[in-house]
XYZ file of C-alpha atoms in Angstrom:
651
model
C 0.051 -0.003 -0.048
C 1.329 3.439 -0.932
C 2.082 5.938 1.785
C 1.872 9.753 1.703
C 5.194 10.947 0.228
C 4.845 14.630 0.362
C 7.252 15.241 3.257
C 11.065 14.590 3.162
C 10.990 12.545 6.416
C 8.606 10.007 4.857
C 10.679 9.748 1.755
C 13.839 9.190 3.791
C 12.290 6.627 6.035
C 10.838 4.568 3.118
C 14.128 4.712 1.279
C 16.042 3.490 4.239
C 13.542 0.667 4.843
C 13.609 -0.544 1.216
C 17.339 -0.259 1.007
C 17.820 -2.269 4.197
C 15.280 -4.956 3.018
C 16.996 -5.258 -0.333
C 20.452 -5.416 1.285
C 19.222 -8.259 3.546
C 17.947 -10.172 0.531
C 21.197 -9.662 -1.357
C 23.419 -10.449 1.616
C 21.520 -12.934 3.763
C 24.622 -13.945 5.840
C 25.835 -10.467 6.564
C 26.639 -10.175 10.205
C 26.763 -6.382 10.462
C 23.690 -4.129 10.296
C 23.614 -1.953 7.269
C 24.787 1.640 7.982
C 23.478 4.000 5.349
C 25.416 7.080 4.405
C 23.945 9.707 2.158
C 26.909 9.506 -0.214
C 27.244 5.649 -0.111
C 27.422 4.104 -3.650
C 24.608 1.747 -4.344
C 26.815 -0.421 -6.502
C 30.211 -0.313 -4.839
C 29.224 0.134 -1.114
C 25.836 -1.546 -0.993
C 26.364 -4.217 -3.628
C 23.325 -3.449 -5.829
C 23.770 -4.360 -9.478
C 21.746 -2.679 -12.302
C 18.769 -5.018 -11.981
C 18.713 -4.688 -8.221
C 18.710 -0.956 -8.564
C 15.714 -1.141 -10.937
C 13.988 -3.353 -8.444
C 14.669 -0.732 -5.678
C 13.131 2.053 -7.866
C 10.084 -0.107 -8.531
C 9.625 -0.666 -4.814
C 10.050 2.999 -3.985
C 7.414 3.966 -6.602
C 5.068 1.402 -5.210
C 5.509 2.387 -1.626
C 5.399 6.147 -2.205
C 2.772 6.135 -4.978
C 4.955 8.131 -7.355
C 6.475 7.965 -10.809
C 10.144 8.828 -11.011
C 11.590 10.707 -13.939
C 13.321 7.815 -15.718
C 16.711 9.268 -16.454
C 17.083 10.825 -13.126
C 15.929 7.857 -11.205
C 18.154 5.382 -13.169
C 21.181 7.688 -12.865
C 20.840 8.016 -9.072
C 23.688 6.138 -7.501
C 23.556 7.290 -3.807
C 20.798 7.628 -1.189
C 21.189 11.344 -1.434
C 20.603 11.384 -5.197
C 17.648 8.992 -4.782
C 15.993 11.352 -2.304
C 16.489 14.244 -4.752
C 14.904 12.173 -7.492
C 12.018 11.157 -5.269
C 11.366 14.820 -4.307
C 10.912 15.677 -8.060
C 8.790 12.585 -8.768
C 5.196 13.022 -9.986
C 2.180 11.411 -8.259
C 1.461 8.110 -10.008
C -2.070 9.149 -10.888
C -0.616 11.693 -13.162
C 1.441 9.107 -14.931
C -1.158 6.392 -15.450
C -1.266 4.941 -18.973
C -4.470 6.175 -20.582
C -4.590 3.531 -23.298
C -5.779 5.877 -26.000
C -5.097 4.478 -29.515
C -3.172 6.938 -31.746
C -2.630 5.292 -35.057
C 0.106 6.758 -37.273
C -1.421 6.836 -40.701
C -0.288 4.310 -43.340
C 1.509 5.711 -46.368
C 1.830 4.351 -49.893
C 4.280 1.464 -49.788
C 7.325 1.733 -52.016
C 10.915 0.683 -51.324
C 14.301 1.586 -52.836
C 14.840 -1.756 -54.585
C 17.813 -0.463 -56.634
C 19.628 1.171 -53.688
C 23.081 -0.322 -53.164
C 23.991 1.428 -49.912
C 22.180 2.806 -46.818
C 23.188 6.250 -47.982
C 21.159 5.749 -51.179
C 18.297 4.366 -49.127
C 18.059 7.536 -47.044
C 18.467 9.809 -49.980
C 15.749 7.946 -51.899
C 13.161 8.343 -49.149
C 14.143 11.986 -48.511
C 13.616 12.814 -52.124
C 10.332 11.036 -52.509
C 8.526 11.834 -49.297
C 10.625 14.237 -47.090
C 7.713 14.958 -44.723
C 6.784 11.344 -44.108
C 7.257 10.347 -40.427
C 10.179 8.094 -39.922
C 10.570 7.723 -36.154
C 8.439 8.806 -33.129
C 10.346 8.847 -29.787
C 8.362 7.523 -26.709
C 9.784 8.240 -23.318
C 13.194 9.431 -22.249
C 14.685 12.898 -23.048
C 13.261 12.911 -26.533
C 9.702 11.961 -25.523
C 7.257 13.112 -28.196
C 9.999 14.073 -30.714
C 9.322 13.080 -34.288
C 11.895 12.757 -37.130
C 10.903 12.771 -40.835
C 12.987 11.176 -43.617
C 13.706 14.749 -44.926
C 14.826 16.048 -41.496
C 17.042 13.050 -40.876
C 18.733 13.419 -44.262
C 19.265 17.168 -43.918
C 20.728 17.012 -40.403
C 22.830 14.042 -41.194
C 24.349 15.939 -44.226
C 25.236 18.864 -42.017
C 26.860 16.606 -39.434
C 28.744 14.893 -42.306
C 30.141 18.210 -43.294
C 31.381 18.855 -39.775
C 33.043 15.281 -39.818
C 34.671 15.981 -43.159
C 36.196 19.132 -41.877
C 38.104 17.006 -39.389
C 39.835 15.361 -42.455
C 38.598 11.866 -41.913
C 40.209 9.117 -43.923
C 37.811 7.002 -46.146
C 36.449 4.170 -44.087
C 37.734 5.548 -40.746
C 35.814 4.320 -37.767
C 33.888 6.913 -35.715
C 32.662 5.918 -32.234
C 29.067 6.667 -31.156
C 28.327 6.903 -27.454
C 24.720 8.010 -27.606
C 21.373 6.986 -26.029
C 18.159 6.168 -27.811
C 17.628 9.717 -29.184
C 17.467 11.527 -32.499
C 21.112 12.312 -32.110
C 22.003 8.588 -32.547
C 20.243 8.290 -35.858
C 21.773 11.549 -37.106
C 25.200 10.622 -36.027
C 25.009 7.162 -37.537
C 23.821 8.410 -40.947
C 26.052 11.470 -40.777
C 29.115 9.220 -40.267
C 28.145 7.121 -43.365
C 27.529 10.208 -45.473
C 30.901 11.526 -44.411
C 32.586 8.267 -45.592
C 33.253 6.964 -42.062
C 32.188 3.742 -40.403
C 29.958 4.129 -37.253
C 30.956 2.063 -34.203
C 27.995 2.012 -31.719
C 28.969 1.764 -28.053
C 26.602 1.376 -25.189
C 26.307 4.693 -23.353
C 27.163 5.063 -19.638
C 24.122 5.184 -17.466
C 25.608 7.974 -15.401
C 27.960 10.765 -16.727
C 29.767 11.049 -13.421
C 30.959 7.353 -13.841
C 32.478 8.140 -17.202
C 36.023 7.277 -16.239
C 35.135 3.787 -14.980
C 32.994 3.241 -18.127
C 35.793 4.369 -20.379
C 38.189 1.829 -18.890
C 35.741 -0.908 -19.779
C 35.556 0.323 -23.384
C 39.318 0.627 -23.732
C 39.721 -2.693 -25.708
C 37.018 -1.789 -28.274
C 38.509 1.735 -28.735
C 42.059 0.295 -29.236
C 40.793 -2.242 -31.653
C 38.870 0.116 -33.827
C 41.360 2.953 -33.381
C 38.636 5.673 -33.534
C 39.984 9.144 -33.352
C 36.601 10.736 -32.914
C 33.803 10.057 -30.458
C 30.277 11.492 -30.881
C 28.442 11.820 -27.490
C 25.435 13.693 -26.042
C 25.721 17.037 -24.355
C 25.097 15.632 -20.871
C 28.252 13.494 -21.123
C 30.310 16.266 -22.634
C 29.787 18.281 -19.480
C 31.984 15.705 -17.820
C 34.650 15.454 -20.408
C 37.326 16.478 -17.882
C 36.987 12.934 -16.529
C 38.386 11.614 -19.805
C 41.813 13.312 -19.659
C 44.420 10.711 -19.877
C 41.882 7.890 -20.442
C 40.847 8.316 -24.055
C 43.383 6.071 -25.717
C 43.208 6.796 -29.460
C 40.331 9.207 -29.132
C 41.596 12.781 -30.045
C 38.253 14.674 -29.750
C 34.935 14.157 -28.124
C 32.254 15.960 -30.037
C 28.579 16.854 -29.561
C 26.263 15.904 -32.402
C 24.288 19.179 -32.389
C 27.500 21.386 -32.177
C 29.219 19.416 -34.993
C 26.351 19.907 -37.378
C 25.457 23.445 -36.335
C 26.012 26.116 -38.987
C 27.514 23.816 -41.475
C 26.298 23.615 -45.024
C 25.125 20.315 -46.252
C 27.954 18.027 -47.194
C 28.594 16.437 -50.543
C 28.114 12.810 -49.580
C 31.240 10.703 -49.773
C 31.226 7.941 -52.297
C 30.210 4.527 -50.854
C 29.949 1.196 -52.583
C 27.965 -1.848 -51.599
C 31.081 -3.675 -50.316
C 32.172 -0.759 -48.145
C 31.677 -1.123 -44.373
C 28.459 0.328 -42.989
C 28.981 -0.769 -39.424
C 31.453 -2.301 -36.932
C 29.292 -4.306 -34.539
C 31.082 -5.324 -31.474
C 29.790 -8.638 -30.035
C 28.470 -8.719 -26.493
C 30.852 -9.602 -23.754
C 33.833 -8.634 -25.935
C 35.326 -5.722 -24.049
C 38.424 -7.624 -22.873
C 39.061 -9.262 -26.257
C 36.958 -7.248 -28.646
C 35.648 -8.686 -31.875
C 34.224 -6.032 -34.209
C 32.082 -7.669 -36.860
C 32.647 -6.053 -40.278
C 29.231 -5.432 -41.772
C 28.940 -3.995 -45.274
C 26.107 -2.098 -46.909
C 25.456 -5.145 -49.125
C 25.279 -7.410 -46.007
C 22.663 -5.207 -44.405
C 20.553 -4.591 -47.471
C 20.499 -8.313 -48.326
C 19.412 -9.103 -44.823
C 16.639 -6.463 -44.747
C 15.260 -7.375 -48.101
C 14.863 -11.143 -47.411
C 13.440 -10.478 -43.958
C 10.866 -8.198 -45.486
C 10.031 -10.718 -48.131
C 9.473 -13.506 -45.593
C 7.222 -11.572 -43.227
C 5.558 -9.585 -45.984
C 6.095 -6.095 -44.668
C 3.627 -3.612 -46.049
C 2.019 -0.177 -45.818
C 0.072 -0.987 -42.696
C 3.074 -2.051 -40.625
C 4.412 -0.151 -37.637
C 7.234 -1.300 -35.381
C 7.563 -0.436 -31.659
C 11.024 -1.032 -30.123
C 12.746 -0.540 -26.816
C 15.796 -2.584 -27.914
C 19.072 -0.685 -27.519
C 20.534 0.810 -30.787
C 23.988 -0.408 -29.976
C 22.749 -3.980 -30.379
C 22.120 -5.482 -33.889
C 18.448 -6.433 -33.222
C 17.521 -2.924 -32.277
C 19.843 -1.175 -34.727
C 19.280 -3.306 -37.920
C 16.041 -5.148 -37.157
C 14.046 -2.228 -35.749
C 15.605 1.050 -37.023
C 17.382 0.168 -40.319
C 14.486 -2.112 -41.294
C 12.009 0.796 -40.820
C 14.460 3.066 -42.706
C 14.551 0.771 -45.705
C 10.857 -0.120 -45.902
C 9.659 3.408 -45.061
C 7.298 2.138 -42.263
C 6.890 4.151 -39.122
C 8.960 3.254 -35.978
C 8.189 4.152 -32.409
C 11.493 4.130 -30.369
C 11.617 3.828 -26.565
C 14.771 3.871 -24.436
C 15.652 0.545 -22.867
C 15.518 2.140 -19.431
C 11.987 3.087 -19.972
C 11.042 -0.549 -20.483
C 13.256 -1.923 -17.789
C 11.657 0.461 -15.115
C 8.138 0.153 -16.436
C 7.721 -2.810 -18.783
C 3.995 -2.004 -19.129
C 4.865 1.133 -21.151
C 6.140 -1.096 -23.951
C 2.846 -3.034 -24.031
C 0.863 0.304 -23.933
C 2.866 1.675 -26.751
C 2.057 -1.363 -28.917
C -1.594 -0.678 -28.012
C -1.566 3.108 -28.475
C 0.201 3.157 -31.864
C -1.583 0.038 -33.072
C 1.831 -1.619 -33.777
C 1.899 -4.703 -36.031
C 5.494 -5.658 -35.058
C 7.764 -5.512 -32.009
C 10.670 -7.489 -30.544
C 11.815 -8.842 -27.186
C 14.389 -11.264 -25.814
C 13.274 -14.043 -23.542
C 14.121 -12.096 -20.385
C 11.817 -9.227 -21.454
C 8.841 -11.594 -21.713
C 9.649 -12.847 -18.237
C 9.839 -9.243 -17.002
C 6.326 -8.655 -18.314
C 5.061 -11.780 -16.714
C 6.465 -10.936 -13.255
C 6.571 -7.175 -13.032
C 3.328 -6.117 -14.696
C 0.197 -6.379 -12.608
C -3.186 -7.120 -14.045
C -4.521 -3.691 -12.879
C -1.860 -2.134 -15.084
C -3.313 -3.830 -18.166
C -6.897 -2.859 -17.977
C -8.074 -1.857 -21.468
C -4.905 -3.120 -23.163
C -5.490 -4.320 -26.766
C -2.706 -6.224 -28.601
C -4.914 -7.484 -31.459
C -2.937 -5.542 -34.145
C 0.386 -7.160 -33.119
C 1.110 -9.784 -35.796
C 4.841 -10.449 -35.122
C 6.687 -10.327 -31.870
C 10.265 -11.186 -32.776
C 11.853 -13.217 -30.074
C 15.704 -13.633 -30.194
C 19.021 -12.131 -29.227
C 19.273 -14.814 -26.507
C 17.919 -18.389 -25.988
C 14.126 -18.641 -26.382
C 12.474 -20.988 -23.991
C 9.270 -22.900 -24.837
C 7.852 -22.454 -21.328
C 8.290 -18.666 -21.448
C 6.609 -18.412 -24.826
C 3.709 -20.536 -23.619
C 3.127 -18.599 -20.375
C 3.418 -15.221 -22.163
C 0.977 -16.264 -24.873
C -1.505 -17.654 -22.330
C -1.484 -14.544 -20.148
C -1.739 -11.918 -22.893
C -4.255 -13.829 -25.000
C -6.796 -12.158 -22.707
C -5.559 -8.872 -24.109
C -5.897 -9.884 -27.761
C -2.467 -11.353 -28.410
C -2.723 -13.891 -31.152
C -1.182 -17.381 -30.572
C 0.715 -16.865 -33.819
C 2.226 -13.523 -32.774
C 5.263 -14.748 -30.739
C 7.920 -15.368 -33.475
C 11.146 -17.040 -32.397
C 13.999 -16.273 -34.714
C 17.776 -16.955 -34.932
C 20.518 -14.706 -36.078
C 23.896 -13.296 -35.279
C 25.953 -10.182 -35.989
C 28.215 -12.160 -38.311
C 25.209 -12.486 -40.655
C 24.247 -8.751 -40.202
C 21.236 -9.847 -38.081
C 18.878 -12.653 -39.085
C 19.597 -16.134 -40.356
C 16.439 -18.200 -39.947
C 12.734 -17.330 -39.706
C 9.753 -19.555 -39.176
C 6.802 -19.318 -41.518
C 4.663 -16.396 -40.403
C 1.166 -16.991 -39.144
C 2.134 -20.179 -37.247
C 2.282 -20.549 -33.449
C 5.867 -21.373 -32.193
C 6.818 -24.920 -32.925
C 8.207 -26.892 -29.944
C 9.960 -30.266 -30.395
C 10.324 -32.552 -27.525
C 13.350 -34.793 -27.934
C 14.583 -37.869 -25.997
C 17.005 -36.421 -23.468
C 19.263 -39.475 -23.047
C 19.677 -39.984 -26.872
C 20.606 -36.325 -27.424
C 23.070 -36.116 -24.442
C 24.756 -39.512 -25.004
C 24.620 -39.841 -28.841
C 23.957 -36.250 -30.060
C 20.849 -37.515 -31.885
C 17.588 -35.563 -31.716
C 14.832 -38.189 -31.555
C 11.301 -36.986 -30.924
C 10.144 -38.229 -27.552
C 7.040 -40.282 -28.443
C 6.874 -41.944 -24.997
C 5.659 -39.366 -22.437
C 7.244 -41.445 -19.641
C 10.737 -40.966 -21.034
C 12.779 -37.912 -19.990
C 12.656 -35.189 -22.654
C 14.054 -31.831 -23.481
C 12.032 -29.075 -25.239
C 13.528 -26.975 -28.043
C 11.955 -24.162 -29.987
C 12.146 -24.044 -33.765
C 13.979 -21.034 -35.103
C 12.560 -21.720 -38.560
C 14.023 -21.989 -42.037
C 17.100 -20.316 -43.475
C 16.275 -17.025 -45.103
C 16.042 -17.032 -48.965
C 19.520 -17.078 -50.489
C 21.061 -18.239 -47.269
C 22.130 -21.752 -46.261
C 22.560 -23.509 -42.890
C 24.326 -26.773 -42.288
C 25.284 -28.863 -39.197
C 28.781 -30.232 -39.116
C 30.981 -32.277 -36.802
C 34.277 -31.046 -35.334
C 36.002 -31.899 -38.663
C 33.578 -29.898 -40.720
C 31.870 -33.058 -42.068
C 28.253 -32.350 -42.843
C 25.764 -34.282 -40.588
C 22.326 -35.521 -41.589
C 19.000 -34.157 -40.177
C 18.447 -35.058 -36.556
C 22.137 -35.129 -35.731
C 23.425 -32.441 -33.258
C 26.558 -30.541 -34.350
C 27.992 -27.132 -35.032
C 25.705 -24.685 -36.855
C 27.372 -23.126 -39.906
C 25.985 -20.711 -42.522
C 26.605 -18.864 -45.758
C 24.879 -16.269 -47.903
C 24.877 -12.665 -48.980
C 24.548 -11.281 -45.489
C 27.578 -13.160 -44.218
C 30.390 -10.855 -42.850
C 33.907 -11.031 -44.244
C 35.289 -11.337 -40.649
C 36.423 -9.330 -37.637
C 38.053 -5.947 -37.756
C 41.845 -6.115 -37.121
C 41.505 -9.538 -35.696
C 43.074 -12.105 -38.063
C 43.128 -15.076 -35.640
C 39.386 -14.579 -34.766
C 38.574 -14.257 -38.463
C 40.314 -17.516 -39.262
C 38.251 -19.237 -36.606
C 35.034 -17.791 -38.152
C 35.758 -18.700 -41.783
C 35.507 -22.325 -42.994
C 35.845 -21.937 -46.684
C 32.594 -20.344 -47.911
C 30.954 -21.180 -44.579
C 30.945 -19.239 -41.307
C 30.948 -20.898 -37.891
C 28.262 -19.613 -35.467
C 29.832 -21.193 -32.367
C 26.343 -22.634 -31.628
C 25.147 -26.243 -31.394
C 21.947 -27.355 -33.043
C 20.160 -29.753 -35.277
C 17.832 -29.686 -38.238
C 14.422 -31.304 -38.085
C 11.963 -31.140 -41.036
C 14.129 -28.546 -42.565
C 13.973 -26.193 -39.496
C 16.787 -25.201 -37.184
C 16.742 -25.944 -33.456
C 19.594 -24.393 -31.431
C 20.632 -26.336 -28.328
C 23.499 -24.292 -26.857
C 26.911 -22.821 -27.277
C 29.839 -25.081 -28.326
C 32.146 -23.559 -25.624
C 29.590 -24.112 -22.806
C 29.035 -27.784 -23.199
C 29.961 -29.891 -20.162
C 31.300 -33.328 -21.033
C 30.771 -35.785 -18.167
C 31.106 -39.594 -18.517
C 30.845 -39.256 -22.296
C 27.603 -37.274 -22.145
C 27.329 -33.830 -23.596
C 25.386 -31.744 -21.040
C 23.729 -28.557 -22.198
C 23.920 -25.665 -19.582
C 21.043 -23.874 -21.385
C 18.543 -26.636 -20.780
C 19.566 -26.992 -17.117
C 19.489 -23.215 -16.583
C 15.980 -23.088 -17.992
C 14.699 -25.725 -15.629
C 16.438 -24.406 -12.535
C 15.444 -20.800 -13.412
C 11.782 -21.742 -13.392
C 11.796 -22.938 -9.780
C 10.143 -20.846 -7.062
C 12.824 -19.220 -4.930
C 15.250 -18.870 -7.874
C 15.686 -15.504 -9.506
C 14.639 -15.902 -13.147
C 17.504 -15.530 -15.637
C 20.078 -15.673 -12.762
C 21.347 -19.168 -13.025
C 24.795 -20.167 -14.309
C 25.699 -23.752 -15.126
C 29.251 -24.656 -16.055
C 31.972 -27.358 -15.896
C 34.940 -27.153 -13.499
C 37.894 -29.582 -13.536
C 38.238 -31.656 -10.463
C 41.805 -31.137 -9.129
C 42.225 -34.642 -7.944
C 40.791 -36.637 -10.888
C 41.005 -34.176 -13.826
C 37.381 -34.958 -14.627
C 34.786 -32.336 -15.348
C 32.370 -31.517 -12.526
C 28.950 -29.989 -13.140
C 28.418 -26.811 -11.114
C 25.146 -24.913 -10.729
C 25.116 -21.346 -9.374
C 21.548 -20.065 -8.602
C 20.602 -16.714 -7.163
C 18.015 -16.620 -4.421
C 16.697 -14.236 -1.880
C 15.702 -17.083 0.601
C 17.451 -16.740 3.932
C 15.970 -19.272 6.211
C 18.013 -22.505 6.524
C 15.058 -24.798 5.982
C 13.871 -22.914 2.905
C 17.373 -22.977 1.414
C 17.769 -26.727 2.055
C 14.526 -27.343 0.375
C 15.429 -25.187 -2.617
C 18.754 -27.097 -2.911
C 16.842 -30.324 -3.166
C 14.495 -28.958 -5.773
C 17.430 -27.718 -7.900
C 19.140 -31.080 -7.716
C 15.947 -32.793 -8.919
C 15.594 -30.276 -11.778
C 19.208 -30.775 -12.769
C 18.793 -34.554 -12.771
C 15.578 -34.187 -14.800
C 17.293 -31.972 -17.465
C 20.669 -33.705 -17.558
C 20.042 -37.226 -16.487
C 22.687 -36.767 -13.723
C 22.869 -34.834 -10.543
C 25.039 -31.767 -10.100
C 28.399 -32.139 -8.379
C 28.005 -28.825 -6.689
C 25.029 -26.409 -6.204
C 25.731 -22.900 -4.948
C 22.898 -20.771 -3.623
C 24.148 -17.283 -4.235
C 23.080 -13.870 -3.325
C 21.431 -11.662 -5.960
C 23.950 -9.917 -8.170
C 26.355 -12.896 -8.312
C 25.486 -14.032 -11.885
C 26.703 -11.271 -14.150
C 24.850 -10.295 -17.392
C 26.222 -8.635 -20.523
C 24.797 -5.422 -21.895
C 22.713 -7.103 -24.557
């Protein structure tokens, strides 16, 4: 129940209570009472990771009956800053979603079929319909801002002129450290028009932490050797923190200032095989791998995706996915740029803090397409209350792309079951498979079909690497979600460790080839040699083909081999993560060599907030049962860890 939050004393008391409660959950065995200081760091001093901080904000909003300003709330890193943010919060009643539908009118559908580069795509749309809406921004600092094709082209040309004045070399990387904002789109297009190659970096959540953030990005910046970094003005106010830390970066520039007053540039020549993007893969900050993605790669991918899902004049995409990730960058934005269909962009922080806003944006703008990783579906299932969904209508949503991480059958089924009451079609959830090394997408299911789930005999798969449908319900089985068929013009095959092709139903390494396939990694010859296998590229994933469709079973490097059986951490993590008492998405399963025998041990780390001994012992037993069910063998070690132990990458 919410309390009256108008006086500072109430806000301070509630903040201290919720911080203490969350700290007890995170550190159940702590012997000392938490002593709160106004300037204590939530992360360093109190041990709250990003998800725990979002949980804290949600609890404070619930207790105090307020709605925090998203950027200020998410940037607050001390109790003092949280109190300042709470003092400026609005009453929740003023921030209730109204649910009013506001359709963005459909336009005649025509696409630049002859365009060879993204530069030509933008110029084509700007010349034909400069006033047509391209992107509407929902939430964040740019809330309500709209960008037309003409405005994007014009401002990008001016920014390109500013970049050209810096004497860029053709094909020189330019780093972008920008949030979901018009400045990102302008900077990306401006870099291309100037003859540069954009390098998206995830932006720091808090400008004051720029120095720590910069050290984490050092590997990427050294690898791409970018001399120029485009950032937003809020970060530029803290540029003094970058002195001595910038590596190859010579200048940090604001998008608006760089393009201000400049005449439109003469676009640099770009060919289809020129690089349009360096996409650094998630988790690669220590040993960065920048995927080289050409204009031709991206356009080939967009065109076949559009053909398969039959994009048309009535389509509208709503996305909260980060623009530094290929699914948000290429799938949501560049797809909308190519097909000329409207896009509603929402900052990831808006979704993470209030996931119902994404659902209401789908409703309000009558979206036909959106996208979400598996964890986002779980967030909607667990963080959105029924009373926050009254009046929600998802009937127009025909495709909800599910990818960017493993997609679990149980999550899809629970999401479809709950949101069917709000008009979600059973055929809308659309599990797909792709990777940055193929621009974005590699396999799509046939549209208009509910997700296909295949139950396979567990023991045959783990012991023999054979995917046999489990006809006997009494036999142990594993569920895998179909990722569909290879996109037109692309091929997928399954091979063994010696690159020998395997027949359908045999598990092996997934390889691919096609017009979207990258030539390799930027300034990383050894990694490129590992990627290329003649005309084929290695995904690093394990999978099998059944009835022509791809089923991904895990990562090659993650497999635990025990007594000749190949155990899949992904399947175990799914089972354990679904148990009551375990934090969803916060399970890690891996192999560890036994020092005495040299054999591989199966280790499970599961986050929990349970503190009582009896409850933890019962959870330990349930986890062991779930591991045995998924793997056919018990775990050698189960660790019940405090929240924040299992780390997540930015994507």
